[in-house]
XYZ file of C-alpha atoms in Angstrom:
398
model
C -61.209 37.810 -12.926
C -60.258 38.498 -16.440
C -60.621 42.422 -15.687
C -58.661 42.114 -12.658
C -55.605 40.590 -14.105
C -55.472 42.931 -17.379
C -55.639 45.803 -14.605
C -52.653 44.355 -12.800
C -50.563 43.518 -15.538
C -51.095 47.407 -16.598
C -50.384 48.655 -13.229
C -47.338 46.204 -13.244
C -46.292 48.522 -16.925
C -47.182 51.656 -15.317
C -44.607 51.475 -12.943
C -42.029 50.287 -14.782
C -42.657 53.250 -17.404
C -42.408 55.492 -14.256
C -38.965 54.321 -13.903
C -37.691 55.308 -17.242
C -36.227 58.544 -18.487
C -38.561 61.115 -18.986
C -37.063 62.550 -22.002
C -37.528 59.095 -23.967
C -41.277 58.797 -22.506
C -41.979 61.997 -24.111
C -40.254 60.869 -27.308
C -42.519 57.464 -27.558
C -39.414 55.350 -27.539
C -39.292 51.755 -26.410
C -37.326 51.371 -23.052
C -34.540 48.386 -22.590
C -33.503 47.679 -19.326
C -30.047 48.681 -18.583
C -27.451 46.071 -18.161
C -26.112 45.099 -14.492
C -24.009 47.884 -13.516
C -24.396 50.489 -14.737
C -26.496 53.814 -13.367
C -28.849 55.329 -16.803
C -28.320 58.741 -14.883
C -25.043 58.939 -15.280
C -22.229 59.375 -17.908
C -21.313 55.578 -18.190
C -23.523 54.815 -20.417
C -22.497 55.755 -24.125
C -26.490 54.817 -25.236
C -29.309 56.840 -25.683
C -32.027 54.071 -24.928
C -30.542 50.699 -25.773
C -27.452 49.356 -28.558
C -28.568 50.068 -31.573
C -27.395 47.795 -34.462
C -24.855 50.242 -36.894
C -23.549 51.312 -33.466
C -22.273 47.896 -32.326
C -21.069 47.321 -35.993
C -18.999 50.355 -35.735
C -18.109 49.602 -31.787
C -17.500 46.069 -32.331
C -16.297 45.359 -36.541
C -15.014 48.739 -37.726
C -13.163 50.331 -35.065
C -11.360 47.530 -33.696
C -10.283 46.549 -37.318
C -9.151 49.905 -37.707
C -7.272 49.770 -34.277
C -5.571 46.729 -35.215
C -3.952 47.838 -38.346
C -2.920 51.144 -36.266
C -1.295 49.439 -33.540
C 0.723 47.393 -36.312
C 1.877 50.638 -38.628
C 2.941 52.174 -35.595
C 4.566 49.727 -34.009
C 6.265 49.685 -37.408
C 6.941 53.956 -37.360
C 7.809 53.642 -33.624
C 10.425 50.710 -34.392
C 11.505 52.519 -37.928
C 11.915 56.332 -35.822
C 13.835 55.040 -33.271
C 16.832 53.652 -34.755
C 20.078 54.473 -34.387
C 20.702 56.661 -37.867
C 17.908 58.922 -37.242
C 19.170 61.309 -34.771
C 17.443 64.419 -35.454
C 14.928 65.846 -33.050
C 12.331 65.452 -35.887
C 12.011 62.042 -35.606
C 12.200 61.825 -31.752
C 9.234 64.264 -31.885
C 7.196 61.696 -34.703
C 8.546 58.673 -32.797
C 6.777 59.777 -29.756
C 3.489 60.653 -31.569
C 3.953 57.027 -32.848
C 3.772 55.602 -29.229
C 0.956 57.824 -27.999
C -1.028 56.915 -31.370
C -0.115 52.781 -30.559
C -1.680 53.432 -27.132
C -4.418 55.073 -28.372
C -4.991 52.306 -30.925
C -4.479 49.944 -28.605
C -7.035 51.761 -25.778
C -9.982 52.212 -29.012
C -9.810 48.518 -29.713
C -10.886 47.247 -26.098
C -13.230 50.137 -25.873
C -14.471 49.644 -28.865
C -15.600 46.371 -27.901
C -16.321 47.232 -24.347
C -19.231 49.505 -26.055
C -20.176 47.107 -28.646
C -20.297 43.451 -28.743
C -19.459 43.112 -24.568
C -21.571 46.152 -23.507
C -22.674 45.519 -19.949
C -20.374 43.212 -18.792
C -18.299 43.115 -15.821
C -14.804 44.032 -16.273
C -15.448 45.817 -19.559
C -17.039 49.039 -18.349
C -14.642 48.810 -15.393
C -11.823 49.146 -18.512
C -13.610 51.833 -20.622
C -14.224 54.286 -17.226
C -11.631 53.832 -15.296
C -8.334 52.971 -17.650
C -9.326 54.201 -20.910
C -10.752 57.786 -19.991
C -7.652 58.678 -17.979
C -5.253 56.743 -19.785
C -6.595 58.042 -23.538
C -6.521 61.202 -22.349
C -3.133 61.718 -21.289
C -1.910 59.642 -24.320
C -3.907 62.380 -26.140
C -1.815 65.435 -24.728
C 0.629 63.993 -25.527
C 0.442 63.416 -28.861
C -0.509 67.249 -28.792
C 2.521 68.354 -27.146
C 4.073 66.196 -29.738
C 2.021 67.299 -32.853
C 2.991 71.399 -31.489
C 6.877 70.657 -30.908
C 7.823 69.013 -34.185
C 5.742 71.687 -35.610
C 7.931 74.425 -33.757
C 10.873 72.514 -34.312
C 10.795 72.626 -38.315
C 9.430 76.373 -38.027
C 12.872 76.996 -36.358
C 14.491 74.766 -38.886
C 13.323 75.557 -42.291
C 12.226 79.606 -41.131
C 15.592 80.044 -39.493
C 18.408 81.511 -41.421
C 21.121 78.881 -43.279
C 23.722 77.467 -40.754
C 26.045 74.499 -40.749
C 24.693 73.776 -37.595
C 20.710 73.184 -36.262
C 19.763 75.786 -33.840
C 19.983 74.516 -30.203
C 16.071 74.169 -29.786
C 16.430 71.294 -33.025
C 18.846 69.468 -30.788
C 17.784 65.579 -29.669
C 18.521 66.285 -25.891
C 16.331 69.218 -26.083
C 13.547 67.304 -27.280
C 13.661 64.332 -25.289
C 13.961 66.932 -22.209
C 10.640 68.849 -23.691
C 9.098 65.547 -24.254
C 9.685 64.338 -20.889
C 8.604 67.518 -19.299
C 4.869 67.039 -21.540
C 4.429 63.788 -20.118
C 4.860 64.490 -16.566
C 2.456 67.488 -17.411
C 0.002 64.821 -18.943
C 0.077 62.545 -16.046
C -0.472 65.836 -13.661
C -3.491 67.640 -15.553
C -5.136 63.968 -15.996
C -5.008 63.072 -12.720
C -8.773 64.746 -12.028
C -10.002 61.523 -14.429
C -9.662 59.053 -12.278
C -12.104 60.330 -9.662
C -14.949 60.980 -11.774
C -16.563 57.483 -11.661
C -18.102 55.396 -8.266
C -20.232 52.720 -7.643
C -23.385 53.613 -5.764
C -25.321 51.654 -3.319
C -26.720 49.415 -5.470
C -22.962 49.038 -6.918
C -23.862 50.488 -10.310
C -21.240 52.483 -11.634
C -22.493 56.133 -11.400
C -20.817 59.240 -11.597
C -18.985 61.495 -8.573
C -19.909 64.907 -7.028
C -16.790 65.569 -8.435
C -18.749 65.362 -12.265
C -20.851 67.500 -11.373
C -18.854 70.293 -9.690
C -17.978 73.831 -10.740
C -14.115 72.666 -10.885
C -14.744 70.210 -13.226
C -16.307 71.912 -15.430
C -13.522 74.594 -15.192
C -10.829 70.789 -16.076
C -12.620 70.116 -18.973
C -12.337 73.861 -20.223
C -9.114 73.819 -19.344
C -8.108 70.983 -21.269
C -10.362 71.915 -24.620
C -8.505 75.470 -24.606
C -5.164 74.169 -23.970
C -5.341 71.106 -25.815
C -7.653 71.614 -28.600
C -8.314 74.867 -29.380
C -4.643 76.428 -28.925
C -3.333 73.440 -30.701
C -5.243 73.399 -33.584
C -4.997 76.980 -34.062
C -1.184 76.935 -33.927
C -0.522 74.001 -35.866
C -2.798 75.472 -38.684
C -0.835 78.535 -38.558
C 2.434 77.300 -38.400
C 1.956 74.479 -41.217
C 0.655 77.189 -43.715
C 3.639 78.920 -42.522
C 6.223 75.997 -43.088
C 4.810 75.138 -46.523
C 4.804 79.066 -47.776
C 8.814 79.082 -46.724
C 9.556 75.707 -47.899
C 7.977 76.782 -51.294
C 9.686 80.114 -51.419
C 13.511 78.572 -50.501
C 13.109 75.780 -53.211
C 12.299 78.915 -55.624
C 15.495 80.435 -54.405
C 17.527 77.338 -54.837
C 16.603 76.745 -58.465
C 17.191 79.902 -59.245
C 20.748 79.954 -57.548
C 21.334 76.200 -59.583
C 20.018 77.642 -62.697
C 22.597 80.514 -62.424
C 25.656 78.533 -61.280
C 24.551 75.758 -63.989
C 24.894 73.108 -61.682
C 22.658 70.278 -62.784
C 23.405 67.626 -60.020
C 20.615 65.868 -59.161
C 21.940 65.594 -55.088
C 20.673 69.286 -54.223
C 17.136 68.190 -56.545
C 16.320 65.034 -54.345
C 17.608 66.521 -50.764
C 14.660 69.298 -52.008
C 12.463 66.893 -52.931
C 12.749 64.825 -50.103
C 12.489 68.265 -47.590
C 8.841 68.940 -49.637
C 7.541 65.145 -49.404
C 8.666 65.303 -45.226
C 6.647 68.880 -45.016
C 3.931 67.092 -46.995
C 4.007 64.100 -44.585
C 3.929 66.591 -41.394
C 1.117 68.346 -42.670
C -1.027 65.322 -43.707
C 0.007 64.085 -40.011
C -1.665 67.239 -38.228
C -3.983 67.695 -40.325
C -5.518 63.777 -39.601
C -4.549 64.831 -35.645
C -7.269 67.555 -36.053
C -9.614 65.670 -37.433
C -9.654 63.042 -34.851
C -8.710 65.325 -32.133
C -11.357 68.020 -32.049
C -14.171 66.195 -32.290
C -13.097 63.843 -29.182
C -12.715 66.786 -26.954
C -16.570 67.834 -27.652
C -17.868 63.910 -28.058
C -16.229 62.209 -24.560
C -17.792 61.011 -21.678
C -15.442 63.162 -19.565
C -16.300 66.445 -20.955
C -19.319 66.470 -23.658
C -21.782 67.342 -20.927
C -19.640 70.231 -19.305
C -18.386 72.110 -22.762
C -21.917 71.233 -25.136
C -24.324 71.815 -22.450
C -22.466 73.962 -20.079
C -23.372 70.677 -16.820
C -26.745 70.906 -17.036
C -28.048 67.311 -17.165
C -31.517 68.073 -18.436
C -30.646 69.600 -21.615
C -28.373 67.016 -22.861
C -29.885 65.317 -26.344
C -28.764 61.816 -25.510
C -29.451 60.756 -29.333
C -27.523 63.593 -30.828
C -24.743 62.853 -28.144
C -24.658 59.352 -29.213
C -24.076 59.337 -32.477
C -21.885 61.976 -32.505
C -19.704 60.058 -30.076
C -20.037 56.726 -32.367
C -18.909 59.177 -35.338
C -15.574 60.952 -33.027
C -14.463 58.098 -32.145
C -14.551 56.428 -35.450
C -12.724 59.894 -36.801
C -10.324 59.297 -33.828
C -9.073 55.456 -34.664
C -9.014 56.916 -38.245
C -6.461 59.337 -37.421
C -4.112 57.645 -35.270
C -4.228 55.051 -37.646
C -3.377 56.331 -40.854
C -0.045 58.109 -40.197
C 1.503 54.717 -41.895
C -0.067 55.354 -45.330
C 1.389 58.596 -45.090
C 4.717 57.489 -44.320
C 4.989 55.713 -47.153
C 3.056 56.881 -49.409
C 5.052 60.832 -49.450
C 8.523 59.543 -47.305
C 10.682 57.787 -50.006
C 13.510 57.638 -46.701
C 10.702 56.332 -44.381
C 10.446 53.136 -46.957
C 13.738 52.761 -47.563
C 14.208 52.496 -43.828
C 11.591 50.517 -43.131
C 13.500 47.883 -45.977
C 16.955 48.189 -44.144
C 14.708 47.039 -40.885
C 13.480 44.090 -42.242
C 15.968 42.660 -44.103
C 18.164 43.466 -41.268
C 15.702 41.242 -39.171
C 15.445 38.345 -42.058
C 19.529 38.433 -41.849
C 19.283 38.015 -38.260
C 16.938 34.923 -38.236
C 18.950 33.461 -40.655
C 22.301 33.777 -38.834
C 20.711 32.599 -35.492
C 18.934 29.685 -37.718
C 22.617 28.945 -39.277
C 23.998 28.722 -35.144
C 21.574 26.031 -34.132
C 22.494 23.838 -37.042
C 25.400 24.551 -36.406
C 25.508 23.753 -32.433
C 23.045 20.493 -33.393
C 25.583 19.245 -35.826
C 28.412 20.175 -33.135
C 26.387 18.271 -30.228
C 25.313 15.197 -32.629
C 29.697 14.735 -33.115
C 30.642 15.236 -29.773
C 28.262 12.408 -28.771
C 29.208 10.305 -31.823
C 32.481 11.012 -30.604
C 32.216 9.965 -26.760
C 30.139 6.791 -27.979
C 33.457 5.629 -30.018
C 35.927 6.755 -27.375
C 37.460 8.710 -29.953
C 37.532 12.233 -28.488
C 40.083 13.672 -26.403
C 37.870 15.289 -24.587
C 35.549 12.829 -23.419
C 38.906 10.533 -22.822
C 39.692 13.419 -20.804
C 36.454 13.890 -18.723
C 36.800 10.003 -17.660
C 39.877 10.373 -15.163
């Protein structure tokens, strides 16, 4: 009897093994089973085998930590960019990266924990498949198209020969009209994310024929060439370019000072202040390459198609997993840390930022000063009807 039991209970283990992944048989690796939902064969799950415990650290502590304090410094760029005194299409250009950076912040948080510490529940996958993937990834163009245009637009600027006047493409209508154009764009080119994902017949979440089609594959490339590789080539090129020219016209300047012997220190800070905001725009694209690249290569929507060229059965699921743990850590960095920049190399950015919130403090206080102000007005007039003294209320009774 004793025989016949240990025989069943190893038949019973047999068949579950059969039901595993072959490549992590092979590998000798302990098999979890998958939580409600959620189809192993597919692209929704961001595990190899099971959660390991540094991954839902990073998923669950780190990144959402990190999203946090992004969505707060830029909510405090966005807010600081788009007031009234900064008119100049340079700051409409970083104003918009600022939004698309507060989405993304917001969109790494929830996913984040949607991977981490609520992995496998309802309504969590739901969010990271079907809003984030779409929704990150059009905030993510455009932060490229925004990343390339205020690139292009100081190239024009600073490159461009001396004028009273900005050239027409540095104009603010211009670059709310490019702006609006990349977003529509965005929305267009994104669309193809939102049909990726199904539910089978067991209602797991599994992936489309769509996924595994020749015209995906030819989206994702798409997208990497367009809004990765062209990108980051460009904004390489054109930042080296922008800081050779900025360094050669402040030699020219101090040369022209030194000869006039003009020692005001006006033309010294407006250069200084033109070198710390080509500082800040480099250290801005340079952090947008270092979170943007890797994301391209790393996501669920295209690591498949561009590192293993759609074939399932080559795809290292442990590589692939911590490589995605690691991009998207690299990605909350660098839409987070544009606000140490800003005021750590924009003296004007701070100084802005001050007029803000003492503007706000001056505003509390003024509305604070009204309701005493209407209490103590409200507390006489009823003094005043109690005693019959008013005119008012003697008024009201007839």
């Amino acid at each position: 009897m004793e025989l016949t039991s240990w025989k069943l209970i190893f038949m019973i283990g047999k068949y579950r093994r059969t039901s595993t992944d072959q490549n992590l048989q092979d590998q000798g690796k302990s098999f979890q089973i998958m939580p409600f939902g959620i189809d192993k064969y597919s692209e929704t799950n961001v595990w190899a085998n099971e959660p390991t415990m540094w991954g839902i650290i990073v998923y669950s502590i780190v990144i959402p930590i990190i999203s946090g304090l992004g969505m707060i410094g830029n909510a405090l760029i966005l807010a600081v960019l788009s007031r009234r005194s900064l008119k100049a299409s340079t700051y409409t250009y970083l104003a918009v990266l600022a939004g698309s950076d507060l989405v993304t912040c917001g969109l790494l948080l929830f996913s984040g924990l949607a991977r981490g510490v609520f992995w496998g529940r309802s309504g969590w996958i739901e969010f990271d498949v079907f809003v984030h993937l779409p929704v990150g990834s059009i905030s993510s163009n455009i932060a490229v198209w925004a990343a390339v245009l205020v690139t292009l637009d100081r190239l024009v600027l600073v490159a461009g020969s001396p004028k009273c006047k900005p050239p027409k493409f540095c104009d603010n209508q211009v670059a709310r009209k490019l702006l609006t154009c990349s977003f529509c764009c965005a929305i267009f080119l994104n669309l193809p994310y939102c049909f990726i994902y199904t539910y089978n017949e067991l209602g797991e979440l599994t992936t489309t024929e769509f996924f595994r089609s020749r015209w995906y594959n030819l989206q994702n490339w798409f997208q990497l060439v367009m809004f990765g590789l062209v990108p980051a080539v460009f904004l390489l090129v054109g930042n080296g370019v922008m800081c050779v020219t900025v360094r050669r016209l402040i030699r020219q300047r101090e040369i022209f000072l030194q000869r006039k012997q003009i020692r005001e220190r006006y033309c010294l800070n407006v250069l200084t202040d033109q070198v710390r905001l080509t500082i800040t725009l480099v250290g801005i694209v340079f952090l947008f390459l270092v979170g943007e690249v890797p994301t391209h290569l790393a996501s669920r929507r295209s690591a498949i198609s561009i590192l293993y060229g759609g074939d399932d059965t080559r795809v290292n699921e442990v590589f692939l997993e911590r490589f995605r743990i690691i991009a998207t850590l690299l990605n909350a960095i660098s839409s987070s840390a544009n606000f140490i920049l800003y005021c750590l190399l924009s003296p004007q950015f701070l100084i802005q930022l001050k007029q803000l919130l003492r503007r706000r403090k001056v505003v509390e206080k003024r509305q604070l000063n009204l309701k005493i102000v209407t209490i103590e007005q409200q507390t006489r007039e009823s003094t005043d009807c109690a005693l019959n003294t008013s005119r008012r209320c003697h008024s009201s009774m007839f």
